Coordinates of C-alpha atoms in Angstrom, one line a residue:
Chain B
M300 CA 0.0 0.0 0.0
T301 CA 1.4 3.4 -0.8
G302 CA 1.2 6.6 1.3
D303 CA -1.4 8.1 -1.0
A304 CA -3.8 5.3 -0.4
M305 CA -3.6 5.9 3.3
V306 CA -4.6 9.6 3.2
P307 CA -8.4 8.9 3.3
R308 CA -7.9 6.6 6.3
R309 CA -6.0 9.3 8.2
A310 CA -8.6 11.8 7.3
A311 CA -11.3 9.4 8.5
D312 CA -9.3 8.9 11.8
A313 CA -9.1 12.6 12.3
V314 CA -12.8 13.1 11.6
A315 CA -13.6 10.3 14.1
V316 CA -11.5 11.9 16.7
A317 CA -12.9 15.4 16.1
R318 CA -16.4 14.0 16.5
A319 CA -15.6 12.2 19.7
A320 CA -13.8 15.2 21.1
T321 CA -16.7 17.5 20.2
L322 CA -19.3 15.1 21.7
Q323 CA -17.1 14.8 24.8
S324 CA -16.8 18.6 25.3
L325 CA -20.5 19.1 24.7
T326 CA -21.9 16.3 26.8
G327 CA -19.3 14.9 29.2
S328 CA -18.2 16.8 32.2
Q329 CA -14.7 18.2 32.3
R330 CA -14.1 16.8 35.8
R331 CA -15.0 13.3 34.9
G332 CA -12.5 13.4 32.0
R333 CA -9.8 14.5 34.4
L334 CA -10.6 11.7 36.8
V335 CA -10.5 9.1 34.0
S336 CA -7.1 10.4 32.9
G337 CA -5.8 10.2 36.4
I338 CA -6.9 6.6 36.8
F339 CA -5.3 5.7 33.5
V340 CA -2.0 7.3 34.5
I341 CA -2.1 5.3 37.7
L342 CA -2.9 2.1 35.8
M343 CA 0.1 2.7 33.4
L344 CA 2.5 3.5 36.3
S345 CA 1.4 0.3 38.1
G346 CA 2.0 -1.6 34.8
V347 CA 5.6 -0.3 34.7
A348 CA 6.0 -0.9 38.4
L349 CA 4.8 -4.5 38.2
A350 CA 7.4 -5.4 35.5
I351 CA 10.2 -3.7 37.3
A352 CA 9.1 -5.2 40.7
G353 CA 9.3 -8.7 39.2
L354 CA 12.9 -8.1 38.2
V355 CA 13.9 -6.5 41.5
A356 CA 12.2 -9.3 43.5
L357 CA 14.0 -11.9 41.6
I358 CA 17.4 -10.3 42.2
V359 CA 16.8 -9.6 45.9
F360 CA 15.4 -13.1 46.5
M361 CA 18.4 -14.8 44.9
F362 CA 20.8 -12.7 46.9
A363 CA 18.9 -13.5 50.1
E364 CA 19.0 -17.2 49.3
G365 CA 22.5 -17.7 48.0
G366 CA 24.4 -14.6 49.2
G367 CA 26.0 -16.6 52.0
R368 CA 27.8 -18.8 49.5
M369 CA 29.4 -16.0 47.5
T370 CA 33.1 -16.8 48.0
W371 CA 35.9 -17.3 45.5
S372 CA 35.8 -21.0 46.3
L373 CA 32.4 -21.1 44.7
L374 CA 34.0 -20.4 41.4
T375 CA 37.2 -22.5 41.9
N376 CA 36.0 -25.6 43.6
P377 CA 34.9 -28.6 41.5
P378 CA 31.3 -29.8 41.7
S379 CA 30.2 -32.5 44.0
T380 CA 27.1 -34.4 44.8
I381 CA 28.2 -35.4 48.3
S382 CA 29.5 -32.3 50.0
P383 CA 27.3 -29.3 49.0
G384 CA 29.1 -27.2 51.6
T385 CA 32.3 -27.1 49.6
A386 CA 31.1 -27.9 46.1
G387 CA 31.5 -25.2 43.4
Y388 CA 31.1 -24.4 39.8
R389 CA 34.7 -24.7 38.4
T390 CA 34.1 -27.2 35.6
A391 CA 30.7 -25.6 34.7
I392 CA 32.3 -22.2 34.4
L393 CA 35.1 -23.6 32.2
G394 CA 32.4 -25.4 30.1
T395 CA 30.6 -22.1 29.7
L396 CA 33.8 -20.3 28.7
Y397 CA 34.5 -23.0 26.1
V398 CA 31.0 -22.9 24.7
I399 CA 30.8 -19.1 24.7
G400 CA 34.3 -18.8 23.2
G401 CA 33.2 -21.0 20.3
V402 CA 30.0 -19.0 19.9
V403 CA 31.9 -15.7 19.6
F404 CA 34.4 -17.2 17.2
M405 CA 31.5 -18.3 15.0
I406 CA 28.9 -15.5 15.2
V407 CA 31.1 -12.5 14.7
P408 CA 32.4 -13.3 11.2
V409 CA 29.3 -15.2 10.0
G410 CA 26.8 -12.8 11.5
V411 CA 28.5 -9.7 10.2
G412 CA 29.2 -11.4 6.9
A413 CA 25.5 -12.2 6.3
A414 CA 24.5 -8.7 7.4
V415 CA 27.0 -7.1 5.0
Y416 CA 25.7 -9.3 2.1
L417 CA 22.1 -8.5 2.8
E418 CA 22.7 -4.7 3.2
E419 CA 25.4 -4.0 0.8
Y420 CA 25.3 -6.6 -2.0
A421 CA 21.9 -8.2 -2.2
D422 CA 19.5 -7.1 -4.8
K423 CA 16.2 -6.9 -2.8
D424 CA 14.2 -7.7 -6.0
R425 CA 15.6 -11.2 -6.3
W426 CA 13.4 -13.9 -4.8
W427 CA 16.4 -15.7 -3.3
N428 CA 17.5 -12.7 -1.3
R429 CA 14.0 -12.1 0.0
L430 CA 13.9 -15.8 0.9
I431 CA 17.1 -15.4 2.9
E432 CA 15.6 -12.4 4.7
L433 CA 12.3 -14.1 5.5
N434 CA 14.2 -17.2 6.6
I435 CA 16.4 -15.2 9.1
Q436 CA 13.4 -13.5 10.6
N437 CA 11.7 -16.9 11.0
L438 CA 14.8 -18.5 12.5
A439 CA 14.9 -15.8 15.1
G440 CA 11.6 -17.1 16.4
V441 CA 12.3 -20.8 16.4
P442 CA 12.2 -22.1 20.1
S443 CA 15.6 -22.8 21.5
I444 CA 14.8 -26.4 22.3
V445 CA 14.2 -27.0 18.6
F446 CA 17.8 -25.9 18.1
G447 CA 18.7 -28.5 20.7
I448 CA 17.0 -31.2 18.5
L449 CA 18.9 -29.9 15.5
G450 CA 22.1 -30.1 17.6
L451 CA 21.3 -33.6 18.7
A452 CA 20.4 -35.0 15.3
F453 CA 22.9 -33.1 13.1
I454 CA 25.9 -32.0 15.2
V455 CA 26.2 -34.6 18.0
R456 CA 25.0 -37.5 15.8
G457 CA 24.3 -37.6 12.1
P458 CA 26.3 -35.8 9.4
I459 CA 28.7 -33.8 11.6
G460 CA 28.9 -36.4 14.4
L461 CA 31.0 -34.5 17.0
G462 CA 29.6 -36.5 19.9
F463 CA 28.5 -34.9 23.2
V464 CA 31.3 -32.4 23.5
A465 CA 31.6 -28.7 24.2
A466 CA 32.2 -27.9 20.5
A467 CA 28.7 -29.4 19.7
G468 CA 27.2 -27.2 22.4
S469 CA 29.0 -24.2 21.0
I470 CA 27.8 -24.7 17.4
T471 CA 24.2 -25.3 18.6
V472 CA 24.1 -22.2 20.7
G473 CA 25.9 -20.2 18.0
L474 CA 23.3 -21.1 15.4
L475 CA 20.6 -20.2 17.9
V476 CA 21.8 -16.6 18.5
L477 CA 23.0 -16.1 14.9
P478 CA 19.7 -14.6 13.6
T479 CA 19.8 -12.0 16.5
V480 CA 23.4 -11.0 15.6
I481 CA 22.5 -10.7 11.9
L482 CA 19.4 -8.6 12.6
A483 CA 21.4 -6.3 14.9
S484 CA 24.3 -6.0 12.5
R485 CA 22.0 -5.2 9.6
E486 CA 20.4 -2.5 11.7
A487 CA 23.8 -1.0 12.5
I488 CA 25.0 -1.1 8.9
R489 CA 21.7 0.4 7.6
A490 CA 22.2 3.3 10.0
V491 CA 25.4 4.3 8.2
P492 CA 24.2 6.9 5.6
S493 CA 24.6 6.0 2.0
S494 CA 26.4 9.3 1.4
I495 CA 29.4 7.8 3.2
S496 CA 29.7 4.8 0.9
D497 CA 28.7 6.8 -2.2
G498 CA 31.6 9.2 -1.4
A499 CA 34.1 6.4 -1.0
L500 CA 32.9 4.7 -4.2
A501 CA 33.1 8.0 -6.1
L502 CA 36.7 8.4 -5.0
G503 CA 37.5 5.1 -6.6
A504 CA 37.4 2.7 -3.7
T505 CA 36.2 -0.7 -4.5
R506 CA 33.1 -2.2 -2.9
W507 CA 35.1 -4.2 -0.4
Q508 CA 37.4 -1.3 0.4
T509 CA 34.4 0.9 1.1
I510 CA 32.8 -1.7 3.4
R511 CA 36.1 -2.4 5.2
M512 CA 37.3 1.1 5.7
Q513 CA 34.1 3.2 5.9
V514 CA 30.9 1.2 6.5
L515 CA 32.1 -1.4 9.1
P516 CA 34.1 1.0 11.3
A517 CA 31.0 3.3 11.5
A518 CA 28.8 0.4 12.3
T519 CA 31.1 -1.3 14.8
P520 CA 29.4 0.1 18.0
G521 CA 26.0 -1.2 16.9
I522 CA 27.4 -4.5 15.8
L523 CA 29.2 -4.9 19.1
T524 CA 26.1 -4.2 21.1
G525 CA 24.2 -6.9 19.2
V526 CA 27.1 -9.4 19.7
I527 CA 27.3 -8.7 23.5
L528 CA 23.5 -9.0 24.0
S529 CA 23.6 -12.3 22.1
V530 CA 26.5 -13.5 24.2
A531 CA 24.6 -12.6 27.4
R532 CA 21.7 -14.6 26.0
A533 CA 23.9 -17.5 25.1
I534 CA 25.4 -17.7 28.7
G535 CA 21.9 -18.1 30.2
E536 CA 20.7 -20.6 27.6
A537 CA 20.1 -24.0 29.1
A538 CA 17.4 -25.8 27.1
P539 CA 19.2 -26.6 23.9
L540 CA 22.3 -27.7 25.8
L541 CA 20.3 -30.3 27.7
L542 CA 19.9 -32.2 24.4
V543 CA 23.5 -31.9 23.2
G544 CA 25.2 -33.3 26.3
A545 CA 25.7 -30.6 28.9
V546 CA 23.9 -32.7 31.5
T547 CA 26.9 -34.8 32.1
F548 CA 28.1 -34.5 35.7
V549 CA 31.8 -33.6 35.1
T550 CA 34.2 -33.3 38.0
F551 CA 37.2 -32.8 35.7
N552 CA 38.1 -29.8 33.6
P553 CA 36.5 -30.2 30.2
R554 CA 38.1 -30.0 26.8
F555 CA 36.7 -28.6 23.6
F556 CA 36.5 -31.6 21.3
S557 CA 36.5 -34.5 23.7
D558 CA 35.0 -35.5 27.1
G559 CA 31.8 -34.5 28.6
Y560 CA 31.1 -30.9 29.6
S561 CA 28.5 -28.9 31.5
T562 CA 27.7 -25.2 31.6
L563 CA 26.7 -22.8 34.4
P564 CA 22.9 -22.7 33.9
V565 CA 22.7 -26.5 33.4
M566 CA 24.8 -27.1 36.5
I567 CA 22.5 -24.7 38.5
Y568 CA 19.6 -26.7 37.3
Q569 CA 21.2 -30.0 38.4
Y570 CA 22.0 -28.6 41.9
S571 CA 18.5 -27.2 42.3
N572 CA 17.1 -30.7 41.5
R573 CA 18.6 -32.2 44.7
P574 CA 16.4 -32.3 47.8
Q575 CA 18.9 -31.0 50.4
E576 CA 18.7 -27.4 51.5
E577 CA 22.4 -26.8 51.0
F578 CA 22.1 -27.6 47.3
R579 CA 19.3 -25.1 47.0
I580 CA 21.6 -22.5 48.5
L581 CA 24.4 -23.6 46.1
A582 CA 22.0 -23.3 43.1
A583 CA 20.9 -19.8 44.2
A584 CA 24.6 -18.8 44.6
G585 CA 25.2 -20.0 41.0
V586 CA 22.2 -17.9 39.8
I587 CA 23.8 -14.9 41.4
V588 CA 27.1 -15.6 39.5
M589 CA 25.2 -15.9 36.3
L590 CA 23.1 -12.8 37.0
I591 CA 26.2 -10.7 37.7
L592 CA 27.7 -11.9 34.5
V593 CA 24.6 -11.3 32.4
L594 CA 23.8 -8.0 34.0
A595 CA 27.4 -6.7 33.5
L596 CA 27.3 -7.7 29.8
N597 CA 23.9 -6.1 29.4
S598 CA 24.9 -2.8 31.1
F599 CA 28.1 -2.8 29.0
A600 CA 26.1 -3.1 25.8
V601 CA 23.6 -0.4 26.8
W602 CA 26.5 1.9 27.8
L603 CA 28.3 1.1 24.5
R604 CA 25.2 2.0 22.5
D605 CA 24.6 5.3 24.3
R606 CA 28.2 6.3 24.2
F607 CA 29.3 5.5 20.7
E608 CA 26.2 5.3 18.6
R609 CA 26.3 8.2 16.2
R610 CA 23.3 10.1 14.9
W611 CA 24.0 11.0 11.3
Chain C
M300 CA 42.4 3.5 -13.8
T301 CA 40.9 3.3 -17.2
T302 CA 42.6 1.8 -20.2
T303 CA 42.1 2.2 -23.9
S304 CA 40.6 -0.6 -25.9
A305 CA 41.9 -1.8 -29.2
E306 CA 39.7 0.8 -31.1
G307 CA 41.1 3.6 -29.0
H308 CA 37.9 4.2 -27.0
W309 CA 37.9 4.6 -23.3
S310 CA 36.7 1.5 -21.5
L311 CA 34.9 1.7 -18.2
S312 CA 35.6 -1.8 -17.1
A313 CA 38.1 -2.4 -14.3
S314 CA 41.7 -2.7 -15.4
S315 CA 42.4 -5.6 -13.1
P316 CA 40.0 -8.5 -12.5
R317 CA 40.0 -8.0 -8.6
Y318 CA 39.7 -11.6 -7.6
G319 CA 39.8 -10.6 -3.9
E320 CA 36.6 -8.6 -4.3
K321 CA 34.8 -11.7 -5.7
A322 CA 36.2 -13.9 -3.0
V323 CA 34.9 -11.6 -0.3
L324 CA 31.5 -11.5 -2.0
V325 CA 31.4 -15.3 -2.1
F326 CA 32.2 -15.4 1.7
F327 CA 29.4 -13.0 2.6
W328 CA 27.0 -14.9 0.4
L329 CA 27.9 -18.1 2.1
C330 CA 27.3 -16.5 5.5
A331 CA 23.8 -15.4 4.4
V332 CA 23.0 -18.8 2.9
L333 CA 24.1 -20.6 6.1
S334 CA 20.8 -19.4 7.7
V335 CA 18.8 -21.1 5.0
A336 CA 20.9 -24.2 5.4
V337 CA 20.1 -24.1 9.2
T338 CA 16.4 -24.1 8.5
T339 CA 16.8 -26.9 6.0
A340 CA 18.8 -28.8 8.6
I341 CA 16.1 -28.3 11.2
V342 CA 13.5 -29.7 8.9
F343 CA 15.7 -32.6 7.9
S344 CA 16.5 -33.5 11.5
L345 CA 12.9 -33.4 12.4
L346 CA 11.3 -35.0 9.4
P347 CA 12.8 -38.6 9.2
P348 CA 12.2 -39.5 12.9
T349 CA 8.8 -37.9 12.8
I350 CA 7.9 -40.1 9.8
G351 CA 9.4 -43.1 11.6
F352 CA 7.2 -42.2 14.6
F353 CA 4.0 -42.1 12.6
R354 CA 4.8 -45.4 11.1
E355 CA 4.6 -46.9 14.6
V356 CA 1.9 -44.6 16.0
S357 CA -1.2 -43.7 14.0
F358 CA -2.2 -40.1 13.3
S359 CA -5.6 -40.8 14.9
E360 CA -3.9 -42.0 18.1
F361 CA -1.5 -39.0 18.3
F362 CA -4.3 -36.4 17.8
G363 CA -7.3 -38.4 19.0
E364 CA -6.3 -39.9 22.3
T365 CA -6.0 -38.0 25.5
V366 CA -3.4 -40.0 27.5
W367 CA 0.3 -39.0 27.1
A368 CA 2.5 -41.8 28.4
P369 CA 5.1 -42.7 25.8
A370 CA 7.6 -44.3 28.2
F371 CA 5.1 -46.4 30.2
A372 CA 5.0 -50.2 30.0
T373 CA 1.8 -49.9 28.0
P374 CA 2.6 -46.7 26.1
S375 CA -0.1 -44.2 25.0
F376 CA 0.6 -41.5 22.5
G377 CA -2.3 -39.1 22.8
V378 CA -0.6 -35.7 22.5
W379 CA -3.4 -33.5 24.0
P380 CA -2.2 -33.4 27.6
I381 CA 1.1 -31.6 26.6
V382 CA -0.6 -29.5 24.0
V383 CA -3.1 -28.3 26.6
G384 CA -0.2 -27.7 29.0
S385 CA 1.5 -25.4 26.5
G386 CA -1.9 -23.8 25.7
I387 CA -2.5 -22.9 29.3
V388 CA 0.9 -21.4 29.6
V389 CA 0.3 -19.3 26.5
V390 CA -3.1 -18.1 27.7
I391 CA -2.0 -17.2 31.2
A392 CA 1.2 -15.6 30.0
T393 CA -0.6 -13.4 27.5
M394 CA -3.3 -12.5 30.0
V395 CA -0.6 -11.3 32.4
A396 CA 1.8 -9.8 29.9
V397 CA -0.6 -8.0 27.4
P398 CA -2.2 -5.6 29.9
V399 CA 1.1 -4.9 31.7
G400 CA 3.1 -4.7 28.5
L401 CA 0.6 -2.5 26.7
L402 CA 0.1 -0.1 29.6
T403 CA 3.9 0.2 29.9
A404 CA 4.3 0.7 26.2
I405 CA 1.6 3.5 26.1
Y406 CA 3.3 5.1 29.0
L407 CA 6.8 5.0 27.5
S408 CA 5.6 6.1 24.0
E409 CA 3.1 8.8 24.9
Y410 CA 3.6 9.9 28.5
A411 CA 7.0 9.2 29.9
P412 CA 9.6 12.1 30.0
N413 CA 12.9 11.2 28.4
R414 CA 14.5 10.9 31.8
I415 CA 12.2 8.0 32.9
R416 CA 12.4 6.4 29.4
R417 CA 16.1 6.2 29.8
V418 CA 15.8 4.2 33.0
V419 CA 12.8 2.0 32.2
K420 CA 13.9 0.8 28.8
P421 CA 17.3 -0.7 29.8
A422 CA 15.6 -2.2 32.9
L423 CA 13.2 -4.0 30.6
E424 CA 16.1 -5.1 28.4
V425 CA 17.7 -6.6 31.5
L426 CA 14.4 -8.4 32.4
E427 CA 14.4 -9.8 28.9
G428 CA 18.0 -11.0 29.3
I429 CA 17.4 -12.8 32.6
P430 CA 18.4 -16.4 32.2
T431 CA 15.3 -18.6 32.1
V432 CA 16.8 -21.0 34.6
A433 CA 16.9 -18.1 37.1
L434 CA 13.3 -17.2 36.4
G435 CA 12.2 -20.8 36.6
L436 CA 13.8 -21.2 40.0
F437 CA 12.4 -17.9 41.2
A438 CA 8.9 -19.1 40.2
F439 CA 9.4 -22.5 41.8
W440 CA 11.0 -21.2 45.1
F441 CA 9.3 -17.8 45.5
I442 CA 6.2 -17.1 43.4
R443 CA 4.6 -20.5 44.0
P444 CA 4.9 -20.4 47.9
T445 CA 3.9 -16.7 48.0
I446 CA 0.7 -17.3 46.0
E447 CA 0.0 -20.4 48.0
T448 CA 0.1 -18.4 51.2
L449 CA -2.1 -15.7 49.7
T450 CA -4.7 -18.1 48.5
P451 CA -4.9 -20.9 51.1
F452 CA -8.5 -21.7 49.9
L453 CA -7.2 -23.1 46.6
P454 CA -6.4 -26.9 46.5
W455 CA -2.6 -26.6 46.2
Q456 CA -0.7 -29.8 46.2
G457 CA 2.8 -30.9 45.3
P458 CA 5.5 -28.3 44.5
F459 CA 4.5 -27.7 40.8
S460 CA 1.8 -25.5 39.3
I461 CA 1.1 -24.8 35.6
G462 CA -0.6 -21.5 36.6
V463 CA 2.5 -20.2 38.3
A464 CA 4.6 -21.3 35.2
G465 CA 2.3 -19.3 33.0
L466 CA 2.6 -16.3 35.3
A467 CA 6.4 -16.5 35.2
V468 CA 6.4 -16.8 31.4
G469 CA 4.2 -13.8 31.3
L470 CA 6.8 -11.8 33.2
L471 CA 9.4 -13.0 30.7
V472 CA 7.5 -11.8 27.7
V473 CA 6.5 -8.4 29.0
P474 CA 9.7 -6.8 27.6
L475 CA 8.9 -8.3 24.2
I476 CA 5.4 -6.8 24.1
V477 CA 6.7 -3.5 25.3
S478 CA 9.4 -3.1 22.8
V479 CA 7.4 -4.2 19.7
S480 CA 4.3 -2.1 20.6
D481 CA 6.4 0.9 21.7
D482 CA 8.1 0.8 18.3
A483 CA 4.7 0.6 16.6
M484 CA 3.3 3.5 18.5
R485 CA 6.4 5.7 18.0
A486 CA 6.1 5.0 14.3
V487 CA 2.7 6.7 14.3
P488 CA 3.2 10.1 12.6
A489 CA 3.2 13.1 15.0
A490 CA 0.7 14.8 12.6
L491 CA -2.0 12.4 13.7
R492 CA -1.5 13.3 17.3
E493 CA -1.3 17.0 16.6
G494 CA -4.4 16.9 14.5
A495 CA -6.3 15.3 17.4
Y496 CA -5.0 17.8 19.9
A497 CA -5.9 20.7 17.6
L498 CA -9.4 19.4 17.6
G499 CA -9.6 19.4 21.4
A500 CA -8.9 15.8 22.3
S501 CA -7.2 15.2 25.6
K502 CA -4.0 13.3 26.0
L503 CA -5.9 10.1 27.1
E504 CA -8.1 10.3 24.0
V505 CA -5.1 10.8 21.7
S506 CA -3.4 7.8 23.3
L507 CA -6.3 5.4 23.3
R508 CA -8.3 6.6 20.3
V509 CA -5.7 7.7 17.9
V510 CA -2.3 6.2 18.6
V511 CA -3.4 2.7 19.7
P512 CA -5.8 2.2 16.8
A513 CA -3.1 3.5 14.4
A514 CA -0.5 1.1 15.8
I515 CA -2.9 -1.8 16.2
S516 CA -1.1 -4.1 13.7
G517 CA 2.1 -3.7 15.6
I518 CA 0.4 -4.4 18.9
V519 CA -1.2 -7.5 17.5
A520 CA 2.2 -8.6 16.2
A521 CA 3.6 -8.1 19.7
M522 CA 0.9 -10.3 21.2
V523 CA 1.4 -13.0 18.6
L524 CA 5.2 -12.9 19.1
A525 CA 4.7 -13.2 22.8
G526 CA 2.5 -16.2 22.3
S527 CA 5.1 -17.8 20.1
R528 CA 7.8 -17.1 22.7
A529 CA 5.6 -18.6 25.4
V530 CA 5.0 -21.8 23.4
G531 CA 8.7 -22.3 23.0
E532 CA 9.8 -21.4 26.5
T533 CA 11.3 -24.5 28.2
M534 CA 13.2 -24.0 31.4
V535 CA 10.6 -21.9 33.2
V536 CA 7.8 -24.3 32.5
W537 CA 9.9 -27.3 33.2
L538 CA 11.1 -26.0 36.6
A539 CA 7.8 -24.5 37.7
A540 CA 5.2 -26.9 36.2
G541 CA 7.2 -30.2 36.5
A542 CA 6.5 -33.4 34.7
G543 CA 2.8 -33.6 35.3
N544 CA 0.3 -36.4 34.8
P545 CA -0.4 -38.3 31.6
T546 CA -3.9 -37.0 31.4
V547 CA -5.3 -33.7 30.3
N548 CA -5.4 -31.2 33.2
F549 CA -7.0 -27.8 33.4
D550 CA -6.4 -27.3 37.1
L551 CA -4.0 -24.3 37.4
T552 CA -2.8 -25.3 40.9
K553 CA -1.5 -28.6 39.7
G554 CA 1.6 -29.4 37.7
A555 CA 1.3 -30.2 34.0
Q556 CA 3.7 -31.0 31.2
T557 CA 4.2 -28.8 28.2
M558 CA 5.6 -29.8 24.8
T559 CA 8.9 -28.2 25.5
A560 CA 9.1 -29.7 29.0
F561 CA 8.5 -33.1 27.6
I562 CA 11.4 -32.8 25.2
A563 CA 13.7 -31.4 27.9
G564 CA 12.7 -34.1 30.3
R565 CA 13.1 -37.0 27.8
S566 CA 16.5 -35.8 26.7
T567 CA 18.1 -35.5 30.1
G568 CA 17.8 -39.2 30.9
D569 CA 19.9 -41.6 28.8
I570 CA 18.8 -41.2 25.2
P571 CA 18.8 -44.4 23.3
A572 CA 19.4 -43.4 19.8
E573 CA 16.5 -45.3 18.4
G574 CA 13.0 -46.7 19.1
V575 CA 9.6 -45.1 19.1
V576 CA 10.2 -43.3 22.5
Y577 CA 13.3 -41.5 21.0
D578 CA 11.2 -40.6 18.0
T579 CA 8.5 -39.0 20.1
I580 CA 11.0 -36.2 20.9
F581 CA 11.1 -35.4 17.2
A582 CA 7.4 -35.7 16.6
V583 CA 6.7 -33.3 19.4
G584 CA 9.5 -31.1 18.2
S585 CA 7.9 -31.0 14.7
L586 CA 4.6 -29.9 16.3
L587 CA 6.4 -27.2 18.2
F588 CA 8.3 -26.0 15.2
F589 CA 5.3 -25.7 13.0
A590 CA 3.2 -24.0 15.8
T591 CA 5.8 -21.3 16.3
L592 CA 6.5 -21.0 12.5
I593 CA 2.8 -20.2 11.9
L594 CA 2.7 -17.7 14.8
N595 CA 5.8 -16.0 13.6
M596 CA 4.5 -15.8 10.0
I597 CA 1.3 -14.1 11.3
A598 CA 3.3 -11.7 13.5
M599 CA 5.6 -10.8 10.6
R600 CA 2.6 -10.0 8.4
F601 CA 1.3 -7.6 11.0
V602 CA 4.7 -6.0 11.5
R603 CA 5.1 -5.5 7.8
R604 CA 1.7 -3.8 7.6
F605 CA 2.5 -1.0 10.1
R606 CA 6.0 -0.5 8.6
E607 CA 4.5 -0.1 5.1
V608 CA 1.8 2.4 6.3
Y609 CA 4.0 4.8 8.1
D610 CA 7.5 4.5 6.8

């Protein structure tokens, strides 16, 4: 639909509002209107308050539960099913580092590459490019557990056949957050005005030189924000990893391509599953570690966006 | 640099073939095509075991029976109990998240001064980024006992509750509803608002009778996306609603299984790589994949509509 076709609708909207406003001012009392407005403002503020209260309650509750276990040994001690008093998250943290390292290694080049192709090279009139776009949007909405099934059938077993190792978890989670990275990078690249690349091209730079030396540097803060938010999401992701082997109870330091592995959220889940009170405290302490990590990354991303994002 | 061709005319083609440029383009193209390959791989990892499953279990049993007990000694494969479980979560989550999210979005888009916007927006992003394990444990350890104390007249039993799971998922999808509908409302041209103000409408009338109707496609998209997210949510429902019974359950105070929780629960035990029980994971996975696919398609259609109208 073009803009012109919408004009009658806008006009109709305006007429409807005019009629409503006139009727109101002629029939309704001014005081009642003010009362209704006041009630609505209170309703809106309680909506905002409710959402924020949920977040604050979660954080406060977890600190109240697990705060007592917040020592360095929580991070450095190996896990245990017998002595919850001294058990820690060492192998799970290492597992998370491996998985996330692999995710970053994968999503940065591939995510940015796909975004550059779609924004700078792709001809939007071609059906295959539209298919790629539609596909990425759809992929962003596929439930994480379905990616777990993909990981199980395709990466752990099947064609790739890595086995239940950290690398398989890494690829699975990487594919899961890839659409988010692509969408954020596209947004960042699109925000760079075309006059910048037109100027570079007019001066004789090639397409790739223009992208490498003008477009990408200008888009870096936006891309980085998207990557960091995706990493924060990847750290907290547990569901797909359940299917690709992270449930193994490992007491030894994991390796990337062999042996079992676990990650922080999965380990937290396993501790929380045990009946004793000490394990519940241990799980809550693990949640605090994860929350600190995720909140730090989120705040960093927000700061980065506010600090470096340029308005052209 | 330009060169002269044999006839002495200036040629505009590049003087060197620039293989590097082409290699870079091929790399970028491969990156973009990878996403299509991923979708194809998802379909190919779901389809063969699903077909294998329906060779053992008839369609009429899967969609006709109401007892879900695939791993029992006398197995039963009626999928309705877990579909109803997912459905309850979606309904409760949207009932919680739509009013809260919509009110927040109207406030942020129409009322809030910039100063408050700058605090609330990042806070909601943080809420969106809360690991689902943390939210699930919060629901299981805190929300459930709190609600039980507040409503002692309800027949609470056992540690799990599908209603509480729905509530927690609702909290999880609030930020999604806020950000999508806030975008839609901010895309409404200022001229519409100014016109209404000029005609004597109050702020409330402008918000509810002009901006919300004008942004309705984006708001609907937000609701559908939230529903899709709620269907696919795993850890929260698994932790808060538990494994549940094999029969259909509409009692919100009791535990119940969802499609996602079934997949998660099945896969944490030892997974024998074959057999009809293993294949149920994929059959339920297919159902989940297509349910969310349809919801996402609908949402994208609505999003496209508001983009086209006002961009």
